[in-house]
JSON list of C-alpha atoms in Angstrom, two decimals:
[
{"chain": "S", "resi": 1, "resn": "MET", "atom": "CA", "xyz": [6.65, 36.54, -12.55]},
{"chain": "S", "resi": 2, "resn": "HIS", "atom": "CA", "xyz": [7.09, 37.36, -8.88]},
{"chain": "S", "resi": 3, "resn": "ARG", "atom": "CA", "xyz": [8.88, 34.68, -6.92]},
{"chain": "S", "resi": 4, "resn": "SER", "atom": "CA", "xyz": [8.76, 34.36, -3.16]},
{"chain": "S", "resi": 5, "resn": "PRO", "atom": "CA", "xyz": [12.10, 34.99, -1.50]},
{"chain": "S", "resi": 6, "resn": "VAL", "atom": "CA", "xyz": [14.11, 31.92, -0.59]},
{"chain": "S", "resi": 7, "resn": "PHE", "atom": "CA", "xyz": [15.59, 31.81, 2.87]},
{"chain": "S", "resi": 8, "resn": "GLN", "atom": "CA", "xyz": [17.12, 29.29, 5.20]},
{"chain": "S", "resi": 9, "resn": "ASN", "atom": "CA", "xyz": [15.48, 28.05, 8.35]},
{"chain": "S", "resi": 10, "resn": "LEU", "atom": "CA", "xyz": [17.12, 25.98, 11.09]},
{"chain": "S", "resi": 11, "resn": "GLN", "atom": "CA", "xyz": [14.66, 23.48, 12.52]},
{"chain": "S", "resi": 12, "resn": "MET", "atom": "CA", "xyz": [14.61, 20.39, 14.70]},
{"chain": "S", "resi": 13, "resn": "VAL", "atom": "CA", "xyz": [13.54, 17.27, 12.82]},
{"chain": "S", "resi": 14, "resn": "HIS", "atom": "CA", "xyz": [13.44, 13.85, 14.47]},
{"chain": "S", "resi": 15, "resn": "GLY", "atom": "CA", "xyz": [15.72, 15.19, 17.20]},
{"chain": "S", "resi": 16, "resn": "ARG", "atom": "CA", "xyz": [18.31, 16.62, 14.80]},
{"chain": "S", "resi": 17, "resn": "ARG", "atom": "CA", "xyz": [18.95, 20.16, 13.62]},
{"chain": "S", "resi": 18, "resn": "ILE", "atom": "CA", "xyz": [18.26, 20.46, 9.90]},
{"chain": "S", "resi": 19, "resn": "LEU", "atom": "CA", "xyz": [18.71, 23.57, 7.82]},
{"chain": "S", "resi": 20, "resn": "TYR", "atom": "CA", "xyz": [15.74, 23.85, 5.51]},
{"chain": "S", "resi": 21, "resn": "VAL", "atom": "CA", "xyz": [15.57, 25.97, 2.39]},
{"chain": "S", "resi": 22, "resn": "ARG", "atom": "CA", "xyz": [12.14, 27.53, 2.43]},
{"chain": "S", "resi": 23, "resn": "GLU", "atom": "CA", "xyz": [10.17, 28.86, -0.52]},
{"chain": "S", "resi": 24, "resn": "GLY", "atom": "CA", "xyz": [6.91, 30.69, 0.05]},
{"chain": "S", "resi": 25, "resn": "GLY", "atom": "CA", "xyz": [4.57, 29.88, 2.91]},
{"chain": "S", "resi": 26, "resn": "MET", "atom": "CA", "xyz": [5.18, 26.15, 3.41]},
{"chain": "S", "resi": 27, "resn": "ILE", "atom": "CA", "xyz": [8.31, 24.44, 4.63]},
{"chain": "S", "resi": 28, "resn": "ALA", "atom": "CA", "xyz": [8.82, 21.00, 3.13]},
{"chain": "S", "resi": 29, "resn": "GLY", "atom": "CA", "xyz": [11.78, 18.91, 2.14]},
{"chain": "S", "resi": 30, "resn": "TYR", "atom": "CA", "xyz": [10.06, 18.21, -1.18]},
{"chain": "S", "resi": 31, "resn": "LYS", "atom": "CA", "xyz": [6.77, 19.29, -2.70]},
{"chain": "S", "resi": 32, "resn": "GLY", "atom": "CA", "xyz": [5.34, 18.56, -6.10]},
{"chain": "S", "resi": 33, "resn": "SER", "atom": "CA", "xyz": [2.51, 16.94, -8.02]},
{"chain": "S", "resi": 34, "resn": "LEU", "atom": "CA", "xyz": [2.31, 13.16, -8.10]},
{"chain": "S", "resi": 35, "resn": "GLU", "atom": "CA", "xyz": [3.01, 13.35, -11.83]},
{"chain": "S", "resi": 36, "resn": "GLU", "atom": "CA", "xyz": [6.23, 15.24, -11.15]},
{"chain": "S", "resi": 37, "resn": "PHE", "atom": "CA", "xyz": [7.11, 12.88, -8.32]},
{"chain": "S", "resi": 38, "resn": "LEU", "atom": "CA", "xyz": [6.72, 9.81, -10.54]},
{"chain": "S", "resi": 39, "resn": "ASP", "atom": "CA", "xyz": [8.76, 11.26, -13.40]},
{"chain": "S", "resi": 40, "resn": "GLU", "atom": "CA", "xyz": [12.01, 9.31, -13.47]},
{"chain": "S", "resi": 41, "resn": "ARG", "atom": "CA", "xyz": [13.82, 12.51, -14.45]},
{"chain": "S", "resi": 42, "resn": "SER", "atom": "CA", "xyz": [12.66, 14.13, -11.21]},
{"chain": "S", "resi": 43, "resn": "ASP", "atom": "CA", "xyz": [15.48, 14.03, -8.68]},
{"chain": "S", "resi": 44, "resn": "VAL", "atom": "CA", "xyz": [13.26, 13.80, -5.61]},
{"chain": "S", "resi": 45, "resn": "LEU", "atom": "CA", "xyz": [15.99, 12.66, -3.24]},
{"chain": "S", "resi": 46, "resn": "GLY", "atom": "CA", "xyz": [18.32, 15.35, -4.54]},
{"chain": "S", "resi": 47, "resn": "GLN", "atom": "CA", "xyz": [15.70, 17.99, -3.80]},
{"chain": "S", "resi": 48, "resn": "ILE", "atom": "CA", "xyz": [15.08, 16.66, -0.31]},
{"chain": "S", "resi": 49, "resn": "ASN", "atom": "CA", "xyz": [18.80, 16.60, 0.40]},
{"chain": "S", "resi": 50, "resn": "THR", "atom": "CA", "xyz": [19.21, 20.11, -1.00]},
{"chain": "S", "resi": 51, "resn": "ARG", "atom": "CA", "xyz": [16.29, 21.59, 0.89]},
{"chain": "S", "resi": 52, "resn": "CYS", "atom": "CA", "xyz": [17.44, 19.82, 4.02]},
{"chain": "S", "resi": 53, "resn": "ALA", "atom": "CA", "xyz": [20.82, 21.14, 3.01]},
{"chain": "S", "resi": 54, "resn": "ASN", "atom": "CA", "xyz": [23.48, 20.63, 5.57]},
{"chain": "S", "resi": 55, "resn": "TYR", "atom": "CA", "xyz": [26.02, 18.61, 7.36]},
{"chain": "S", "resi": 56, "resn": "CYS", "atom": "CA", "xyz": [23.77, 17.15, 10.04]},
{"chain": "S", "resi": 57, "resn": "VAL", "atom": "CA", "xyz": [21.49, 14.89, 7.99]},
{"chain": "S", "resi": 58, "resn": "LEU", "atom": "CA", "xyz": [22.68, 11.41, 8.92]},
{"chain": "S", "resi": 59, "resn": "LYS", "atom": "CA", "xyz": [23.19, 8.66, 6.37]},
{"chain": "S", "resi": 60, "resn": "THR", "atom": "CA", "xyz": [20.50, 6.65, 8.13]},
{"chain": "S", "resi": 61, "resn": "GLN", "atom": "CA", "xyz": [18.01, 9.46, 7.48]},
{"chain": "S", "resi": 62, "resn": "ARG", "atom": "CA", "xyz": [18.96, 9.61, 3.80]},
{"chain": "S", "resi": 63, "resn": "LYS", "atom": "CA", "xyz": [18.41, 5.85, 3.57]},
{"chain": "S", "resi": 64, "resn": "THR", "atom": "CA", "xyz": [15.00, 6.27, 5.18]},
{"chain": "S", "resi": 65, "resn": "TRP", "atom": "CA", "xyz": [14.04, 8.90, 2.59]},
{"chain": "S", "resi": 66, "resn": "GLU", "atom": "CA", "xyz": [15.18, 6.55, -0.18]},
{"chain": "S", "resi": 67, "resn": "LYS", "atom": "CA", "xyz": [12.91, 3.83, 1.17]},
{"chain": "S", "resi": 68, "resn": "GLU", "atom": "CA", "xyz": [9.96, 6.20, 1.54]},
{"chain": "S", "resi": 69, "resn": "VAL", "atom": "CA", "xyz": [10.35, 7.55, -2.01]},
{"chain": "S", "resi": 70, "resn": "ALA", "atom": "CA", "xyz": [10.55, 4.01, -3.39]},
{"chain": "S", "resi": 71, "resn": "PHE", "atom": "CA", "xyz": [7.51, 2.99, -1.33]},
{"chain": "S", "resi": 72, "resn": "LEU", "atom": "CA", "xyz": [5.36, 5.81, -2.69]},
{"chain": "S", "resi": 73, "resn": "ARG", "atom": "CA", "xyz": [6.53, 5.25, -6.25]},
{"chain": "S", "resi": 74, "resn": "ARG", "atom": "CA", "xyz": [5.38, 1.64, -5.94]},
{"chain": "S", "resi": 75, "resn": "THR", "atom": "CA", "xyz": [2.06, 2.88, -4.57]},
{"chain": "S", "resi": 76, "resn": "PHE", "atom": "CA", "xyz": [1.36, 5.29, -7.43]},
{"chain": "S", "resi": 77, "resn": "GLY", "atom": "CA", "xyz": [3.50, 3.81, -10.22]},
{"chain": "S", "resi": 78, "resn": "ASP", "atom": "CA", "xyz": [0.70, 2.50, -12.44]},
{"chain": "S", "resi": 79, "resn": "TRP", "atom": "CA", "xyz": [-2.08, 4.58, -10.87]},
{"chain": "S", "resi": 80, "resn": "ARG", "atom": "CA", "xyz": [-2.26, 8.01, -12.44]},
{"chain": "S", "resi": 81, "resn": "VAL", "atom": "CA", "xyz": [-4.38, 9.74, -9.84]},
{"chain": "S", "resi": 82, "resn": "GLU", "atom": "CA", "xyz": [-4.03, 13.51, -9.60]},
{"chain": "S", "resi": 83, "resn": "GLY", "atom": "CA", "xyz": [-2.63, 14.87, -6.38]},
{"chain": "S", "resi": 84, "resn": "ASN", "atom": "CA", "xyz": [0.35, 16.37, -4.60]},
{"chain": "S", "resi": 85, "resn": "VAL", "atom": "CA", "xyz": [3.03, 14.98, -2.30]},
{"chain": "S", "resi": 86, "resn": "TYR", "atom": "CA", "xyz": [5.05, 16.68, 0.45]},
{"chain": "S", "resi": 87, "resn": "PHE", "atom": "CA", "xyz": [8.04, 15.16, 2.25]},
{"chain": "S", "resi": 88, "resn": "GLU", "atom": "CA", "xyz": [9.17, 16.35, 5.69]},
{"chain": "S", "resi": 89, "resn": "CYS", "atom": "CA", "xyz": [6.25, 18.75, 5.88]},
{"chain": "S", "resi": 90, "resn": "LYS", "atom": "CA", "xyz": [6.26, 21.24, 8.75]},
{"chain": "S", "resi": 91, "resn": "ILE", "atom": "CA", "xyz": [3.03, 21.51, 10.71]},
{"chain": "S", "resi": 92, "resn": "LEU", "atom": "CA", "xyz": [2.12, 25.17, 11.09]},
{"chain": "S", "resi": 93, "resn": "GLY", "atom": "CA", "xyz": [2.35, 26.49, 14.62]},
{"chain": "S", "resi": 94, "resn": "MET", "atom": "CA", "xyz": [4.18, 23.42, 15.89]},
{"chain": "S", "resi": 95, "resn": "SER", "atom": "CA", "xyz": [7.73, 22.12, 16.03]},
{"chain": "S", "resi": 96, "resn": "LYS", "atom": "CA", "xyz": [6.56, 18.94, 14.36]},
{"chain": "S", "resi": 97, "resn": "TRP", "atom": "CA", "xyz": [7.17, 17.44, 10.93]},
{"chain": "S", "resi": 98, "resn": "ALA", "atom": "CA", "xyz": [5.05, 14.90, 9.10]},
{"chain": "S", "resi": 99, "resn": "ASP", "atom": "CA", "xyz": [7.02, 12.32, 7.13]},
{"chain": "S", "resi": 100, "resn": "VAL", "atom": "CA", "xyz": [4.69, 12.70, 4.14]},
{"chain": "S", "resi": 101, "resn": "VAL", "atom": "CA", "xyz": [1.47, 14.54, 3.40]},
{"chain": "S", "resi": 102, "resn": "LEU", "atom": "CA", "xyz": [-0.60, 13.61, 0.36]},
{"chain": "S", "resi": 103, "resn": "LEU", "atom": "CA", "xyz": [-3.29, 15.92, -1.01]},
{"chain": "S", "resi": 104, "resn": "ILE", "atom": "CA", "xyz": [-5.57, 13.97, -3.31]},
{"chain": "S", "resi": 105, "resn": "ARG", "atom": "CA", "xyz": [-8.97, 15.24, -4.50]},
{"chain": "S", "resi": 106, "resn": "GLY", "atom": "CA", "xyz": [-9.40, 17.50, -1.51]},
{"chain": "S", "resi": 107, "resn": "ILE", "atom": "CA", "xyz": [-8.46, 14.89, 1.11]},
{"chain": "S", "resi": 108, "resn": "LEU", "atom": "CA", "xyz": [-5.28, 15.19, 3.17]},
{"chain": "S", "resi": 109, "resn": "PHE", "atom": "CA", "xyz": [-3.49, 11.95, 4.03]},
{"chain": "S", "resi": 110, "resn": "VAL", "atom": "CA", "xyz": [-0.97, 12.47, 6.83]},
{"chain": "S", "resi": 111, "resn": "VAL", "atom": "CA", "xyz": [1.49, 9.59, 6.54]},
{"chain": "S", "resi": 112, "resn": "GLU", "atom": "CA", "xyz": [3.95, 8.39, 9.15]},
{"chain": "S", "resi": 113, "resn": "PHE", "atom": "CA", "xyz": [6.49, 5.75, 8.14]},
{"chain": "S", "resi": 114, "resn": "LYS", "atom": "CA", "xyz": [8.02, 3.13, 10.39]},
{"chain": "S", "resi": 115, "resn": "MET", "atom": "CA", "xyz": [10.34, 1.25, 8.03]},
{"chain": "S", "resi": 116, "resn": "LYS", "atom": "CA", "xyz": [11.03, -1.88, 10.04]},
{"chain": "S", "resi": 117, "resn": "ALA", "atom": "CA", "xyz": [12.12, -5.35, 9.01]},
{"chain": "S", "resi": 118, "resn": "LYS", "atom": "CA", "xyz": [9.56, -8.11, 9.48]},
{"chain": "S", "resi": 119, "resn": "LYS", "atom": "CA", "xyz": [10.87, -11.24, 11.14]},
{"chain": "S", "resi": 120, "resn": "ARG", "atom": "CA", "xyz": [9.80, -14.56, 9.72]},
{"chain": "S", "resi": 121, "resn": "GLY", "atom": "CA", "xyz": [6.85, -16.02, 11.58]},
{"chain": "S", "resi": 122, "resn": "GLU", "atom": "CA", "xyz": [6.47, -12.96, 13.81]},
{"chain": "S", "resi": 123, "resn": "VAL", "atom": "CA", "xyz": [2.98, -11.62, 14.46]},
{"chain": "S", "resi": 124, "resn": "ARG", "atom": "CA", "xyz": [3.24, -8.06, 15.72]},
{"chain": "S", "resi": 125, "resn": "GLY", "atom": "CA", "xyz": [0.65, -5.35, 16.07]},
{"chain": "S", "resi": 126, "resn": "PHE", "atom": "CA", "xyz": [1.03, -1.62, 15.49]},
{"chain": "S", "resi": 127, "resn": "ASN", "atom": "CA", "xyz": [2.67, 0.40, 18.26]},
{"chain": "S", "resi": 128, "resn": "ILE", "atom": "CA", "xyz": [0.20, 2.59, 20.16]},
{"chain": "S", "resi": 129, "resn": "ASP", "atom": "CA", "xyz": [2.75, 5.42, 20.46]},
{"chain": "S", "resi": 130, "resn": "ASP", "atom": "CA", "xyz": [3.19, 5.42, 16.67]},
{"chain": "S", "resi": 131, "resn": "ILE", "atom": "CA", "xyz": [-0.59, 5.56, 16.25]},
{"chain": "S", "resi": 132, "resn": "ASP", "atom": "CA", "xyz": [-0.88, 8.46, 18.69]},
{"chain": "S", "resi": 133, "resn": "GLN", "atom": "CA", "xyz": [1.92, 10.30, 16.88]},
{"chain": "S", "resi": 134, "resn": "VAL", "atom": "CA", "xyz": [0.28, 10.32, 13.46]},
{"chain": "S", "resi": 135, "resn": "VAL", "atom": "CA", "xyz": [-3.15, 11.11, 14.95]},
{"chain": "S", "resi": 136, "resn": "ASP", "atom": "CA", "xyz": [-1.63, 14.07, 16.79]},
{"chain": "S", "resi": 137, "resn": "TYR", "atom": "CA", "xyz": [-0.11, 15.32, 13.54]},
{"chain": "S", "resi": 138, "resn": "ALA", "atom": "CA", "xyz": [-3.48, 15.12, 11.80]},
{"chain": "S", "resi": 139, "resn": "ASN", "atom": "CA", "xyz": [-5.24, 16.95, 14.65]},
{"chain": "S", "resi": 140, "resn": "ASP", "atom": "CA", "xyz": [-2.54, 19.65, 14.70]},
{"chain": "S", "resi": 141, "resn": "ILE", "atom": "CA", "xyz": [-2.87, 20.24, 10.95]},
{"chain": "S", "resi": 142, "resn": "SER", "atom": "CA", "xyz": [-6.62, 20.56, 11.33]},
{"chain": "S", "resi": 143, "resn": "SER", "atom": "CA", "xyz": [-6.27, 22.97, 14.27]},
{"chain": "S", "resi": 144, "resn": "PHE", "atom": "CA", "xyz": [-3.42, 25.21, 13.15]},
{"chain": "S", "resi": 145, "resn": "ASN", "atom": "CA", "xyz": [-3.94, 25.49, 9.39]},
{"chain": "S", "resi": 146, "resn": "SER", "atom": "CA", "xyz": [-7.06, 27.54, 8.66]},
{"chain": "S", "resi": 147, "resn": "ALA", "atom": "CA", "xyz": [-7.38, 26.05, 5.17]},
{"chain": "S", "resi": 148, "resn": "CYS", "atom": "CA", "xyz": [-7.79, 22.60, 6.76]},
{"chain": "S", "resi": 149, "resn": "HIS", "atom": "CA", "xyz": [-10.51, 23.29, 9.33]},
{"chain": "S", "resi": 150, "resn": "SER", "atom": "CA", "xyz": [-13.16, 21.56, 7.25]},
{"chain": "S", "resi": 151, "resn": "CYS", "atom": "CA", "xyz": [-11.29, 19.33, 4.81]},
{"chain": "S", "resi": 152, "resn": "PRO", "atom": "CA", "xyz": [-11.19, 15.56, 5.47]},
{"chain": "S", "resi": 153, "resn": "ILE", "atom": "CA", "xyz": [-7.89, 14.48, 7.05]},
{"chain": "S", "resi": 154, "resn": "VAL", "atom": "CA", "xyz": [-6.89, 10.82, 7.23]},
{"chain": "S", "resi": 155, "resn": "PRO", "atom": "CA", "xyz": [-3.92, 9.82, 9.42]},
{"chain": "S", "resi": 156, "resn": "VAL", "atom": "CA", "xyz": [-2.08, 6.82, 7.97]},
{"chain": "S", "resi": 157, "resn": "LEU", "atom": "CA", "xyz": [0.49, 4.72, 9.81]},
{"chain": "S", "resi": 158, "resn": "ILE", "atom": "CA", "xyz": [2.77, 2.54, 7.67]},
{"chain": "S", "resi": 159, "resn": "ASP", "atom": "CA", "xyz": [4.71, -0.08, 9.63]},
{"chain": "S", "resi": 160, "resn": "THR", "atom": "CA", "xyz": [6.48, -2.48, 7.31]},
{"chain": "S", "resi": 161, "resn": "GLY", "atom": "CA", "xyz": [7.28, -4.84, 10.17]},
{"chain": "S", "resi": 162, "resn": "ALA", "atom": "CA", "xyz": [3.74, -5.18, 11.54]},
{"chain": "S", "resi": 163, "resn": "SER", "atom": "CA", "xyz": [1.05, -7.72, 10.70]},
{"chain": "S", "resi": 164, "resn": "PRO", "atom": "CA", "xyz": [-1.84, -6.49, 8.51]},
{"chain": "S", "resi": 165, "resn": "GLU", "atom": "CA", "xyz": [-4.98, -5.19, 10.21]},
{"chain": "S", "resi": 166, "resn": "SER", "atom": "CA", "xyz": [-8.40, -4.27, 8.88]},
{"chain": "S", "resi": 167, "resn": "ASP", "atom": "CA", "xyz": [-9.69, -0.73, 9.50]},
{"chain": "S", "resi": 168, "resn": "ASP", "atom": "CA", "xyz": [-12.90, 1.14, 8.79]},
{"chain": "S", "resi": 169, "resn": "PHE", "atom": "CA", "xyz": [-13.27, 4.87, 8.30]},
{"chain": "S", "resi": 170, "resn": "GLY", "atom": "CA", "xyz": [-14.92, 6.93, 10.99]},
{"chain": "S", "resi": 171, "resn": "ILE", "atom": "CA", "xyz": [-14.66, 10.53, 12.13]},
{"chain": "S", "resi": 172, "resn": "VAL", "atom": "CA", "xyz": [-12.95, 10.72, 15.49]},
{"chain": "S", "resi": 173, "resn": "GLN", "atom": "CA", "xyz": [-12.68, 14.47, 15.97]},
{"chain": "S", "resi": 174, "resn": "ASP", "atom": "CA", "xyz": [-14.25, 17.19, 13.80]},
{"chain": "S", "resi": 175, "resn": "ASN", "atom": "CA", "xyz": [-12.86, 16.53, 10.30]},
{"chain": "S", "resi": 176, "resn": "VAL", "atom": "CA", "xyz": [-10.14, 14.04, 11.32]},
{"chain": "S", "resi": 177, "resn": "TYR", "atom": "CA", "xyz": [-10.82, 10.40, 10.55]},
{"chain": "S", "resi": 178, "resn": "SER", "atom": "CA", "xyz": [-9.67, 7.31, 12.41]},
{"chain": "S", "resi": 179, "resn": "VAL", "atom": "CA", "xyz": [-6.12, 6.16, 11.73]},
{"chain": "S", "resi": 180, "resn": "MET", "atom": "CA", "xyz": [-5.62, 3.72, 8.89]},
{"chain": "S", "resi": 181, "resn": "LYS", "atom": "CA", "xyz": [-2.82, 1.17, 9.19]},
{"chain": "S", "resi": 182, "resn": "CYS", "atom": "CA", "xyz": [-0.77, -0.33, 6.34]},
{"chain": "S", "resi": 183, "resn": "VAL", "atom": "CA", "xyz": [2.20, -2.65, 5.99]},
{"chain": "S", "resi": 184, "resn": "ASP", "atom": "CA", "xyz": [3.01, -2.27, 2.27]},
{"chain": "S", "resi": 185, "resn": "SER", "atom": "CA", "xyz": [2.40, -0.11, -0.80]},
{"chain": "S", "resi": 186, "resn": "ARG", "atom": "CA", "xyz": [-0.64, -2.13, -1.88]},
{"chain": "S", "resi": 187, "resn": "GLY", "atom": "CA", "xyz": [-2.21, -1.46, 1.49]},
{"chain": "S", "resi": 188, "resn": "LEU", "atom": "CA", "xyz": [-1.63, 2.28, 1.18]},
{"chain": "S", "resi": 189, "resn": "ARG", "atom": "CA", "xyz": [-3.18, 2.34, -2.28]},
{"chain": "S", "resi": 190, "resn": "ALA", "atom": "CA", "xyz": [-6.20, 0.42, -0.97]},
{"chain": "S", "resi": 191, "resn": "VAL", "atom": "CA", "xyz": [-6.62, 2.94, 1.86]},
{"chain": "S", "resi": 192, "resn": "ILE", "atom": "CA", "xyz": [-6.48, 5.90, -0.51]},
{"chain": "S", "resi": 193, "resn": "GLU", "atom": "CA", "xyz": [-8.89, 4.32, -2.99]},
{"chain": "S", "resi": 194, "resn": "LYS", "atom": "CA", "xyz": [-11.29, 3.50, -0.16]},
{"chain": "S", "resi": 195, "resn": "ALA", "atom": "CA", "xyz": [-11.10, 7.05, 1.19]},
{"chain": "S", "resi": 196, "resn": "LEU", "atom": "CA", "xyz": [-11.73, 8.58, -2.23]},
{"chain": "S", "resi": 197, "resn": "GLY", "atom": "CA", "xyz": [-14.77, 6.35, -2.65]},
{"chain": "S", "resi": 198, "resn": "GLU", "atom": "CA", "xyz": [-16.28, 6.73, 0.82]},
{"chain": "S", "resi": 199, "resn": "ILE", "atom": "CA", "xyz": [-15.34, 10.11, 2.26]},
{"chain": "S", "resi": 200, "resn": "PRO", "atom": "CA", "xyz": [-17.56, 12.99, 1.11]},
{"chain": "S", "resi": 201, "resn": "GLN", "atom": "CA", "xyz": [-16.03, 16.25, -0.11]},
{"chain": "S", "resi": 202, "resn": "ASN", "atom": "CA", "xyz": [-16.45, 19.27, 2.12]},
{"chain": "S", "resi": 203, "resn": "GLU", "atom": "CA", "xyz": [-16.77, 22.79, 0.77]},
{"chain": "S", "resi": 204, "resn": "PRO", "atom": "CA", "xyz": [-14.57, 24.59, 0.09]},
{"chain": "S", "resi": 205, "resn": "VAL", "atom": "CA", "xyz": [-12.49, 21.77, -1.41]},
{"chain": "S", "resi": 206, "resn": "LEU", "atom": "CA", "xyz": [-8.85, 21.99, -0.33]},
{"chain": "S", "resi": 207, "resn": "THR", "atom": "CA", "xyz": [-6.53, 22.61, -3.27]},
{"chain": "S", "resi": 208, "resn": "ARG", "atom": "CA", "xyz": [-2.78, 22.84, -3.71]},
{"chain": "S", "resi": 209, "resn": "MET", "atom": "CA", "xyz": [-3.04, 26.62, -3.82]},
{"chain": "S", "resi": 210, "resn": "THR", "atom": "CA", "xyz": [-4.99, 26.94, -0.58]},
{"chain": "S", "resi": 211, "resn": "TRP", "atom": "CA", "xyz": [-2.91, 24.27, 1.20]},
{"chain": "S", "resi": 212, "resn": "GLU", "atom": "CA", "xyz": [0.47, 25.75, 0.28]}
]
């Protein structure tokens, strides 16, 4: 079987230079099916650290990845929905990286994490700059990846220190929906379930093959 050549690629991620190991057409710190991701034998963090292989990944970033992996495993742990997950996913044509992209039944969920501690008694809304960031990522994916011009794209902001808010789906621009906001793994699952039930499929349906 022909395998795409593997090569190294120095990129800026979150203001730091990270040396990515790239396979094929997509650059991502980790990519795999949700089934593979949930397999306890799957060393997801090891793969992220290897693909982001170098001296300049700070311990704080590794801790953030640990929290994000644990968060998503709580989200999908007892919910065997078919799909694919991508960590530190490069947006084509841009020097930008999405924390996580989920491809589930033809819908792309562009996820930005803000792993913050919630103070007792504090009521805090979601930061507008964080909202703009994940919306920009979703619009860029729609604009610069030809396979995504017509597929539904849902930007999702997860802020573990914010107070819960209620959101409704609505198309804001072309195929990009309004941002959905979550504070925990149950909220993310609810958003995905709602999207799968309410958002119509567009033809052609985006698949792992066409996305990658």
